[in-house]
PDB file of C-alpha atoms and ligand atoms in Angstrom:
ATOM      1  CA  UNK A  51      38.785 -50.499  52.304  1.00  0.00           C
ATOM      2  CA  UNK A  52      34.913 -50.198  53.851  1.00  0.00           C
ATOM      3  CA  UNK A  53      32.871 -47.254  53.129  1.00  0.00           C
ATOM      4  CA  UNK A  54      31.782 -44.406  55.585  1.00  0.00           C
ATOM      5  CA  UNK A  55      28.680 -45.380  57.505  1.00  0.00           C
ATOM      6  CA  UNK A  56      26.813 -43.571  58.782  1.00  0.00           C
ATOM      7  CA  UNK A  57      25.301 -42.615  62.350  1.00  0.00           C
ATOM      8  CA  UNK A  58      23.051 -43.632  63.884  1.00  0.00           C
ATOM      9  CA  UNK A  59      19.566 -41.996  63.146  1.00  0.00           C
ATOM     10  CA  UNK A  60      18.521 -38.599  64.898  1.00  0.00           C
ATOM     11  CA  UNK A  61      14.403 -39.159  65.520  1.00  0.00           C
ATOM     12  CA  UNK A  62      13.384 -42.611  63.996  1.00  0.00           C
ATOM     13  CA  UNK A  63       9.539 -43.088  63.104  1.00  0.00           C
ATOM     14  CA  UNK A  64       7.341 -46.257  63.523  1.00  0.00           C
ATOM     15  CA  UNK A  65       4.281 -47.703  62.488  1.00  0.00           C
ATOM     16  CA  UNK A  66       3.349 -50.203  64.528  1.00  0.00           C
ATOM     17  CA  UNK A  67       1.335 -52.162  61.974  1.00  0.00           C
ATOM     18  CA  UNK A  68       0.069 -55.507  62.083  1.00  0.00           C
ATOM     19  CA  UNK A  69      -1.596 -56.875  66.071  1.00  0.00           C
ATOM     20  CA  UNK A  70      -4.516 -58.078  63.886  1.00  0.00           C
ATOM     21  CA  UNK A  71      -3.454 -60.523  61.370  1.00  0.00           C
ATOM     22  CA  UNK A  72      -0.593 -62.132  64.557  1.00  0.00           C
ATOM     23  CA  UNK A  73      -4.196 -62.102  66.238  1.00  0.00           C
ATOM     24  CA  UNK A  74      -5.574 -63.821  63.634  1.00  0.00           C
ATOM     25  CA  UNK A  75      -2.492 -66.153  62.675  1.00  0.00           C
ATOM     26  CA  UNK A  76      -3.170 -67.535  66.345  1.00  0.00           C
ATOM     27  CA  UNK A  77      -6.347 -67.135  65.611  1.00  0.00           C
ATOM     28  CA  UNK A  78      -7.299 -65.208  68.640  1.00  0.00           C
ATOM     29  CA  UNK A  79      -9.595 -62.099  69.077  1.00  0.00           C
ATOM     30  CA  UNK A  80      -6.858 -58.819  67.842  1.00  0.00           C
ATOM     31  CA  UNK A  81      -7.683 -57.015  71.166  1.00  0.00           C
ATOM     32  CA  UNK A  82      -4.911 -60.262  71.662  1.00  0.00           C
ATOM     33  CA  UNK A  83      -2.985 -58.038  69.277  1.00  0.00           C
ATOM     34  CA  UNK A  84      -2.652 -54.782  70.824  1.00  0.00           C
ATOM     35  CA  UNK A  85      -1.428 -56.783  73.567  1.00  0.00           C
ATOM     36  CA  UNK A  86       0.661 -58.064  72.160  1.00  0.00           C
ATOM     37  CA  UNK A  87       1.654 -55.303  70.588  1.00  0.00           C
ATOM     38  CA  UNK A  88       1.673 -52.990  74.101  1.00  0.00           C
ATOM     39  CA  UNK A  89       4.474 -55.240  75.379  1.00  0.00           C
ATOM     40  CA  UNK A  90       6.702 -55.016  71.373  1.00  0.00           C
ATOM     41  CA  UNK A  91       6.681 -51.110  72.665  1.00  0.00           C
ATOM     42  CA  UNK A  92       7.985 -51.200  76.351  1.00  0.00           C
ATOM     43  CA  UNK A  93      10.809 -53.574  74.535  1.00  0.00           C
ATOM     44  CA  UNK A  94      12.042 -52.023  71.356  1.00  0.00           C
ATOM     45  CA  UNK A  95      11.089 -48.272  73.924  1.00  0.00           C
ATOM     46  CA  UNK A  96      13.574 -50.360  76.417  1.00  0.00           C
ATOM     47  CA  UNK A  97      16.187 -51.299  72.891  1.00  0.00           C
ATOM     48  CA  UNK A  98      15.745 -47.797  72.175  1.00  0.00           C
ATOM     49  CA  UNK A  99      17.008 -46.268  75.136  1.00  0.00           C
ATOM     50  CA  UNK A 100      20.167 -48.570  75.032  1.00  0.00           C
ATOM     51  CA  UNK A 101      21.237 -48.130  72.014  1.00  0.00           C
ATOM     52  CA  UNK A 102      21.566 -44.504  72.494  1.00  0.00           C
ATOM     53  CA  UNK A 103      18.385 -43.258  70.266  1.00  0.00           C
ATOM     54  CA  UNK A 104      17.651 -39.421  71.413  1.00  0.00           C
ATOM     55  CA  UNK A 105      14.404 -39.509  69.388  1.00  0.00           C
ATOM     56  CA  UNK A 106      11.924 -42.933  69.410  1.00  0.00           C
ATOM     57  CA  UNK A 107       8.419 -41.478  67.405  1.00  0.00           C
ATOM     58  CA  UNK A 108       5.291 -44.341  68.078  1.00  0.00           C
ATOM     59  CA  UNK A 109       1.651 -43.940  66.295  1.00  0.00           C
ATOM     60  CA  UNK A 110      -0.285 -45.762  69.194  1.00  0.00           C
ATOM     61  CA  UNK A 111      -3.598 -44.055  67.837  1.00  0.00           C
ATOM     62  CA  UNK A 112      -4.370 -42.219  64.933  1.00  0.00           C
ATOM     63  CA  UNK A 113      -7.103 -40.184  63.860  1.00  0.00           C
ATOM     64  CA  UNK A 114      -9.417 -42.746  61.284  1.00  0.00           C
ATOM     65  CA  UNK A 115      -9.107 -44.771  64.270  1.00  0.00           C
ATOM     66  CA  UNK A 116     -12.198 -43.999  66.144  1.00  0.00           C
ATOM     67  CA  UNK A 117     -14.331 -45.619  62.820  1.00  0.00           C
ATOM     68  CA  UNK A 118     -12.894 -49.074  64.020  1.00  0.00           C
ATOM     69  CA  UNK A 119     -15.869 -51.242  66.005  1.00  0.00           C
ATOM     70  CA  UNK A 120     -16.358 -49.832  69.385  1.00  0.00           C
ATOM     71  CA  UNK A 121     -15.053 -53.194  71.420  1.00  0.00           C
ATOM     72  CA  UNK A 122     -11.830 -52.566  70.472  1.00  0.00           C
ATOM     73  CA  UNK A 123     -10.963 -49.015  70.479  1.00  0.00           C
ATOM     74  CA  UNK A 124     -12.395 -49.263  73.799  1.00  0.00           C
ATOM     75  CA  UNK A 125     -10.151 -51.790  74.660  1.00  0.00           C
ATOM     76  CA  UNK A 126      -7.257 -49.816  72.594  1.00  0.00           C
ATOM     77  CA  UNK A 127      -7.601 -47.529  75.388  1.00  0.00           C
ATOM     78  CA  UNK A 128      -7.625 -49.217  78.275  1.00  0.00           C
ATOM     79  CA  UNK A 129      -4.848 -50.447  77.432  1.00  0.00           C
ATOM     80  CA  UNK A 130      -3.071 -46.783  76.645  1.00  0.00           C
ATOM     81  CA  UNK A 131      -4.309 -46.321  80.579  1.00  0.00           C
ATOM     82  CA  UNK A 132      -3.097 -49.755  81.888  1.00  0.00           C
ATOM     83  CA  UNK A 133       0.761 -48.673  80.224  1.00  0.00           C
ATOM     84  CA  UNK A 134       0.165 -45.193  81.471  1.00  0.00           C
ATOM     85  CA  UNK A 135      -0.324 -46.439  84.814  1.00  0.00           C
ATOM     86  CA  UNK A 136       2.150 -49.522  85.126  1.00  0.00           C
ATOM     87  CA  UNK A 137       5.166 -47.765  82.897  1.00  0.00           C
ATOM     88  CA  UNK A 138       5.439 -44.290  83.586  1.00  0.00           C
ATOM     89  CA  UNK A 139       8.094 -45.365  87.011  1.00  0.00           C
ATOM     90  CA  UNK A 140      11.147 -47.037  84.424  1.00  0.00           C
ATOM     91  CA  UNK A 141      10.572 -44.105  81.904  1.00  0.00           C
ATOM     92  CA  UNK A 142      11.322 -41.714  83.930  1.00  0.00           C
ATOM     93  CA  UNK A 143      14.073 -44.354  85.884  1.00  0.00           C
ATOM     94  CA  UNK A 144      14.918 -43.800  82.511  1.00  0.00           C
ATOM     95  CA  UNK A 145      15.368 -39.649  82.158  1.00  0.00           C
ATOM     96  CA  UNK A 146      13.321 -40.841  79.123  1.00  0.00           C
ATOM     97  CA  UNK A 147      10.839 -37.563  78.242  1.00  0.00           C
ATOM     98  CA  UNK A 148       7.162 -38.145  77.050  1.00  0.00           C
ATOM     99  CA  UNK A 149       5.511 -36.512  75.022  1.00  0.00           C
ATOM    100  CA  UNK A 150       1.239 -37.131  73.087  1.00  0.00           C
ATOM    101  CA  UNK A 151       1.291 -35.096  69.742  1.00  0.00           C
ATOM    102  CA  UNK A 152      -2.220 -35.281  68.514  1.00  0.00           C
ATOM    103  CA  UNK A 153      -6.028 -33.827  68.811  1.00  0.00           C
ATOM    104  CA  UNK A 154      -5.780 -34.221  73.191  1.00  0.00           C
ATOM    105  CA  UNK A 155      -9.089 -32.847  73.494  1.00  0.00           C
ATOM    106  CA  UNK A 156     -11.155 -36.543  71.479  1.00  0.00           C
ATOM    107  CA  UNK A 157     -10.038 -39.073  74.127  1.00  0.00           C
ATOM    108  CA  UNK A 158     -11.453 -39.872  77.807  1.00  0.00           C
ATOM    109  CA  UNK A 159     -10.811 -37.398  80.324  1.00  0.00           C
ATOM    110  CA  UNK A 160      -9.281 -39.985  82.738  1.00  0.00           C
ATOM    111  CA  UNK A 161      -6.653 -40.134  79.319  1.00  0.00           C
ATOM    112  CA  UNK A 162      -6.305 -36.680  79.078  1.00  0.00           C
ATOM    113  CA  UNK A 163      -5.065 -36.242  82.926  1.00  0.00           C
ATOM    114  CA  UNK A 164      -2.852 -39.657  82.216  1.00  0.00           C
ATOM    115  CA  UNK A 165      -1.222 -37.558  79.613  1.00  0.00           C
ATOM    116  CA  UNK A 166      -0.877 -34.221  81.235  1.00  0.00           C
ATOM    117  CA  UNK A 167       0.416 -36.045  84.639  1.00  0.00           C
ATOM    118  CA  UNK A 168       2.945 -37.926  81.821  1.00  0.00           C
ATOM    119  CA  UNK A 169       4.252 -34.928  80.457  1.00  0.00           C
ATOM    120  CA  UNK A 170       5.445 -33.213  83.404  1.00  0.00           C
ATOM    121  CA  UNK A 171       6.272 -35.632  84.931  1.00  0.00           C
ATOM    122  CA  UNK A 172       8.653 -35.947  82.575  1.00  0.00           C
ATOM    123  CA  UNK A 173       9.584 -32.967  81.511  1.00  0.00           C
ATOM    124  CA  UNK A 174      12.960 -32.493  83.586  1.00  0.00           C
ATOM    125  CA  UNK A 175      13.972 -35.524  82.028  1.00  0.00           C
ATOM    126  CA  UNK A 176      17.056 -35.478  79.830  1.00  0.00           C
ATOM    127  CA  UNK A 177      17.518 -38.307  78.213  1.00  0.00           C
ATOM    128  CA  UNK A 178      15.806 -40.154  74.053  1.00  0.00           C
ATOM    129  CA  UNK A 179      12.781 -38.311  73.401  1.00  0.00           C
ATOM    130  CA  UNK A 180      10.278 -40.422  73.438  1.00  0.00           C
ATOM    131  CA  UNK A 181       6.525 -39.264  71.361  1.00  0.00           C
ATOM    132  CA  UNK A 182       3.281 -41.341  71.132  1.00  0.00           C
ATOM    133  CA  UNK A 183       0.963 -40.455  68.277  1.00  0.00           C
ATOM    134  CA  UNK A 184      -2.458 -40.529  69.562  1.00  0.00           C
ATOM    135  CA  UNK A 185      -5.108 -39.507  68.130  1.00  0.00           C
ATOM    136  CA  UNK A 186      -2.772 -38.070  65.373  1.00  0.00           C
ATOM    137  CA  UNK A 187      -2.976 -37.325  61.204  1.00  0.00           C
ATOM    138  CA  UNK A 188      -0.610 -35.616  59.970  1.00  0.00           C
ATOM    139  CA  UNK A 189      -3.209 -33.718  57.111  1.00  0.00           C
ATOM    140  CA  UNK A 190      -4.891 -32.102  60.474  1.00  0.00           C
ATOM    141  CA  UNK A 191      -1.459 -31.635  61.817  1.00  0.00           C
ATOM    142  CA  UNK A 192      -0.411 -28.931  58.648  1.00  0.00           C
ATOM    143  CA  UNK A 193      -5.077 -27.798  58.403  1.00  0.00           C
ATOM    144  CA  UNK A 194      -4.158 -25.815  61.186  1.00  0.00           C
ATOM    145  CA  UNK A 195      -0.589 -24.658  61.258  1.00  0.00           C
ATOM    146  CA  UNK A 196      -1.885 -23.173  57.805  1.00  0.00           C
ATOM    147  CA  UNK A 197      -5.054 -21.827  59.632  1.00  0.00           C
ATOM    148  CA  UNK A 198      -2.796 -20.223  62.666  1.00  0.00           C
ATOM    149  CA  UNK A 199      -0.308 -18.646  61.067  1.00  0.00           C
ATOM    150  CA  UNK A 200      -3.935 -17.997  58.092  1.00  0.00           C
ATOM    151  CA  UNK A 201      -5.084 -16.417  61.490  1.00  0.00           C
ATOM    152  CA  UNK A 202      -2.019 -14.610  62.478  1.00  0.00           C
ATOM    153  CA  UNK A 203      -1.553 -13.146  59.187  1.00  0.00           C
ATOM    154  CA  UNK A 204      -5.379 -11.979  58.901  1.00  0.00           C
ATOM    155  CA  UNK A 205      -4.847  -9.861  61.908  1.00  0.00           C
ATOM    156  CA  UNK A 206      -1.066  -8.491  60.961  1.00  0.00           C
ATOM    157  CA  UNK A 207       0.275  -9.663  63.510  1.00  0.00           C
ATOM    158  CA  UNK A 208       2.607 -11.622  60.524  1.00  0.00           C
ATOM    159  CA  UNK A 209       3.955 -10.745  56.135  1.00  0.00           C
ATOM    160  CA  UNK A 210       2.790 -14.087  54.805  1.00  0.00           C
ATOM    161  CA  UNK A 211       6.470 -14.022  52.355  1.00  0.00           C
ATOM    162  CA  UNK A 212       7.409 -14.580  55.511  1.00  0.00           C
ATOM    163  CA  UNK A 213       6.443 -18.383  55.722  1.00  0.00           C
ATOM    164  CA  UNK A 214       8.794 -20.347  55.165  1.00  0.00           C
ATOM    165  CA  UNK A 215       9.443 -23.753  56.150  1.00  0.00           C
ATOM    166  CA  UNK A 216      11.769 -23.331  59.063  1.00  0.00           C
ATOM    167  CA  UNK A 217       8.853 -21.302  60.216  1.00  0.00           C
ATOM    168  CA  UNK A 218       5.710 -23.517  59.488  1.00  0.00           C
ATOM    169  CA  UNK A 219       7.738 -26.667  60.911  1.00  0.00           C
ATOM    170  CA  UNK A 220       7.458 -24.197  64.040  1.00  0.00           C
ATOM    171  CA  UNK A 221       3.604 -24.793  63.887  1.00  0.00           C
ATOM    172  CA  UNK A 222       3.700 -28.156  63.848  1.00  0.00           C
ATOM    173  CA  UNK A 223       3.265 -30.682  66.614  1.00  0.00           C
ATOM    174  CA  UNK A 224       7.003 -31.574  66.928  1.00  0.00           C
ATOM    175  CA  UNK A 225       8.671 -28.874  67.012  1.00  0.00           C
ATOM    176  CA  UNK A 226      10.941 -29.508  69.411  1.00  0.00           C
ATOM    177  CA  UNK A 227      11.891 -32.778  67.843  1.00  0.00           C
ATOM    178  CA  UNK A 228      14.274 -32.946  64.668  1.00  0.00           C
ATOM    179  CA  UNK A 229      12.854 -33.987  62.014  1.00  0.00           C
ATOM    180  CA  UNK A 230      12.351 -38.379  61.648  1.00  0.00           C
ATOM    181  CA  UNK A 231      15.584 -39.994  59.509  1.00  0.00           C
ATOM    182  CA  UNK A 232      14.118 -43.394  59.505  1.00  0.00           C
ATOM    183  CA  UNK A 233      10.385 -44.045  59.453  1.00  0.00           C
ATOM    184  CA  UNK A 234       9.869 -47.795  59.209  1.00  0.00           C
ATOM    185  CA  UNK A 235       6.076 -49.705  58.719  1.00  0.00           C
ATOM    186  CA  UNK A 236       5.041 -53.324  59.923  1.00  0.00           C
ATOM    187  CA  UNK A 237       3.833 -55.811  58.738  1.00  0.00           C
ATOM    188  CA  UNK A 238       4.114 -55.493  54.639  1.00  0.00           C
ATOM    189  CA  UNK A 239       2.151 -52.168  53.935  1.00  0.00           C
ATOM    190  CA  UNK A 240       3.502 -49.385  51.913  1.00  0.00           C
ATOM    191  CA  UNK A 241       1.975 -46.570  53.102  1.00  0.00           C
ATOM    192  CA  UNK A 242       2.573 -43.577  55.253  1.00  0.00           C
ATOM    193  CA  UNK A 243      -1.115 -43.533  55.893  1.00  0.00           C
ATOM    194  CA  UNK A 244      -1.259 -40.421  57.219  1.00  0.00           C
ATOM    195  CA  UNK A 245       1.684 -40.510  60.155  1.00  0.00           C
ATOM    196  CA  UNK A 246       4.248 -37.106  60.001  1.00  0.00           C
ATOM    197  CA  UNK A 247       3.732 -36.241  56.212  1.00  0.00           C
ATOM    198  CA  UNK A 248       5.234 -32.620  56.406  1.00  0.00           C
ATOM    199  CA  UNK A 249       8.014 -34.052  58.465  1.00  0.00           C
ATOM    200  CA  UNK A 250       8.455 -37.575  56.603  1.00  0.00           C
ATOM    201  CA  UNK A 251       9.963 -35.595  53.803  1.00  0.00           C
ATOM    202  CA  UNK A 252      13.183 -36.793  53.721  1.00  0.00           C
ATOM    203  CA  UNK A 253      13.320 -39.757  55.626  1.00  0.00           C
ATOM    204  CA  UNK A 254      14.584 -43.341  55.008  1.00  0.00           C
ATOM    205  CA  UNK A 255      11.211 -45.309  54.586  1.00  0.00           C
ATOM    206  CA  UNK A 256      11.828 -49.511  55.828  1.00  0.00           C
ATOM    207  CA  UNK A 257       8.941 -51.345  55.169  1.00  0.00           C
ATOM    208  CA  UNK A 258      10.147 -54.550  57.399  1.00  0.00           C
ATOM    209  CA  UNK A 259       7.814 -57.719  57.074  1.00  0.00           C
ATOM    210  CA  UNK A 260       6.901 -58.563  60.915  1.00  0.00           C
ATOM    211  CA  UNK A 261       3.975 -58.348  63.002  1.00  0.00           C
ATOM    212  CA  UNK A 262       5.109 -55.225  65.489  1.00  0.00           C
ATOM    213  CA  UNK A 263       4.473 -58.730  68.255  1.00  0.00           C
ATOM    214  CA  UNK A 264       7.324 -60.180  66.315  1.00  0.00           C
ATOM    215  CA  UNK A 265       9.193 -56.300  66.442  1.00  0.00           C
ATOM    216  CA  UNK A 266      11.797 -56.209  68.807  1.00  0.00           C
ATOM    217  CA  UNK A 267      14.846 -55.980  70.356  1.00  0.00           C
ATOM    218  CA  UNK A 268      16.992 -57.769  66.758  1.00  0.00           C
ATOM    219  CA  UNK A 269      14.051 -55.898  65.409  1.00  0.00           C
ATOM    220  CA  UNK A 270      15.362 -53.049  65.423  1.00  0.00           C
ATOM    221  CA  UNK A 271      19.535 -52.862  66.060  1.00  0.00           C
ATOM    222  CA  UNK A 272      18.548 -55.160  61.890  1.00  0.00           C
ATOM    223  CA  UNK A 273      16.814 -51.547  61.034  1.00  0.00           C
ATOM    224  CA  UNK A 274      19.023 -49.174  62.387  1.00  0.00           C
ATOM    225  CA  UNK A 275      22.037 -51.117  60.230  1.00  0.00           C
ATOM    226  CA  UNK A 276      19.593 -50.819  56.766  1.00  0.00           C
ATOM    227  CA  UNK A 277      19.721 -46.927  57.133  1.00  0.00           C
ATOM    228  CA  UNK A 278      23.485 -46.983  58.509  1.00  0.00           C
ATOM    229  CA  UNK A 279      24.375 -48.758  55.258  1.00  0.00           C
ATOM    230  CA  UNK A 280      22.015 -46.148  53.344  1.00  0.00           C
ATOM    231  CA  UNK A 281      23.605 -43.046  51.878  1.00  0.00           C
ATOM    232  CA  UNK A 282      21.279 -39.768  52.708  1.00  0.00           C
ATOM    233  CA  UNK A 283      21.923 -37.388  49.779  1.00  0.00           C
ATOM    234  CA  UNK A 284      18.829 -34.924  50.309  1.00  0.00           C
ATOM    235  CA  UNK A 285      18.924 -33.751  46.650  1.00  0.00           C
ATOM    236  CA  UNK A 286      22.180 -33.233  46.390  1.00  0.00           C
ATOM    237  CA  UNK A 287      24.150 -35.181  44.024  1.00  0.00           C
ATOM    238  CA  UNK A 288      26.320 -38.997  45.954  1.00  0.00           C
ATOM    239  CA  UNK A 289      29.766 -37.348  47.391  1.00  0.00           C
ATOM    240  CA  UNK A 290      31.680 -39.759  44.313  1.00  0.00           C
ATOM    241  CA  UNK A 291      28.774 -37.719  41.294  1.00  0.00           C
ATOM    242  CA  UNK A 292      29.641 -34.964  42.706  1.00  0.00           C
ATOM    243  CA  UNK A 293      33.878 -35.275  43.084  1.00  0.00           C
ATOM    244  CA  UNK A 294      33.706 -36.511  39.075  1.00  0.00           C
ATOM    245  CA  UNK A 295      35.632 -34.651  36.109  1.00  0.00           C
ATOM    246  CA  UNK A 296      32.818 -34.488  33.494  1.00  0.00           C
TER     247      UNK A 296
HETATM  248  C1  LIG B1434      -2.585 -51.918  64.126  1.00  0.00           C
HETATM  249  O1  LIG B1434      -2.942 -53.091  63.754  1.00  0.00           O
HETATM  250  C2  LIG B1434      -1.731 -50.342  65.401  1.00  0.00           C
HETATM  251  C3  LIG B1434      -2.659 -50.065  66.502  1.00  0.00           C
HETATM  252  C4  LIG B1434      -3.946 -49.523  65.706  1.00  0.00           C
HETATM  253  C5  LIG B1434      -2.759 -49.362  67.531  1.00  0.00           C
HETATM  254  C6  LIG B1434      -0.879 -49.705  67.749  1.00  0.00           C
HETATM  255  C7  LIG B1434      -1.287 -50.349  69.686  1.00  0.00           C
HETATM  256  C8  LIG B1434      -0.570 -50.939  70.397  1.00  0.00           C
HETATM  257  C9  LIG B1434       0.701 -51.123  69.793  1.00  0.00           C
HETATM  258  C10 LIG B1434      -0.766 -51.436  71.696  1.00  0.00           C
HETATM  259  C11 LIG B1434      -0.921 -50.585  72.455  1.00  0.00           C
HETATM  260  C12 LIG B1434       0.393 -49.352  72.459  1.00  0.00           C
HETATM  261  C13 LIG B1434       0.667 -48.437  73.803  1.00  0.00           C
HETATM  262  C14 LIG B1434       1.423 -47.063  73.041  1.00  0.00           C
HETATM  263  C15 LIG B1434       0.607 -48.905  74.459  1.00  0.00           C
HETATM  264  P1  LIG B1434      -3.838 -52.847  63.040  1.00  0.00           P
HETATM  265  O2  LIG B1434      -4.884 -52.765  64.355  1.00  0.00           O
HETATM  266  O3  LIG B1434      -4.079 -52.404  62.122  1.00  0.00           O
HETATM  267  O4  LIG B1434      -3.422 -54.583  62.755  1.00  0.00           O
HETATM  268  P2  LIG B1434      -4.035 -54.939  60.615  1.00  0.00           P
HETATM  269  O5  LIG B1434      -3.572 -53.996  60.651  1.00  0.00           O
HETATM  270  O6  LIG B1434      -3.756 -56.392  60.591  1.00  0.00           O
HETATM  271  O7  LIG B1434      -6.062 -55.537  61.268  1.00  0.00           O
END
């Protein structure tokens, strides 16, 4: 008899890595890798919608990425502008709700405006939640949440004894989303790189050798298959062990 299959993940989060290596392999500038990476974003979003995924979060720019050469940061910002301009109509048509998590205040004012416009335009949508982590760092996010709770406690608005993981999670950027149950990283590195540190506590991790620009519908479908084949226990016993008589 086939073992029971896990349902599809509720929230897939992806560390899109390997644009530079994809370009290098082809003797192209790194920017060409990022451009191809934008194509993979488009295809992955379409595939995720078609699969009926409820939440997709993509790591588009980390707070550490500011340290890259100015030309590369400029090229990435140009791509984000292009993406917001060209893809918003399709996201609306597909009933996608788009959100950005991250610092916000450090990007150029026109991008801040685009973010705000895209979020309000897609806010009534009830389909997939598409979240871009943009100028995002997990430790920064956790520290900001701790600051907010500490301030509330200092002002007497909060009893520190009432701080639980659930309460803490309401102060994170992701408070409107379920925790990711599958985190995928492309391009062979086995690290979280400051991505959704709190939220990924129980996530299945999937590390793929594929460079991000080569990630496509088939790769996403295969990743779903790998997830559904795994058994998640959240620290408890599996079904066989818990039913076993010693
Ligand atoms: C990592 O590749 C990827 C990034 C730093 C940025 C992700 C950006 C995109 C996928 C392009 C556009 C996205 C949107 C949403 C329009 P890397 O440069 O670190 O690759 P490497 O490790 O091989 O050098």
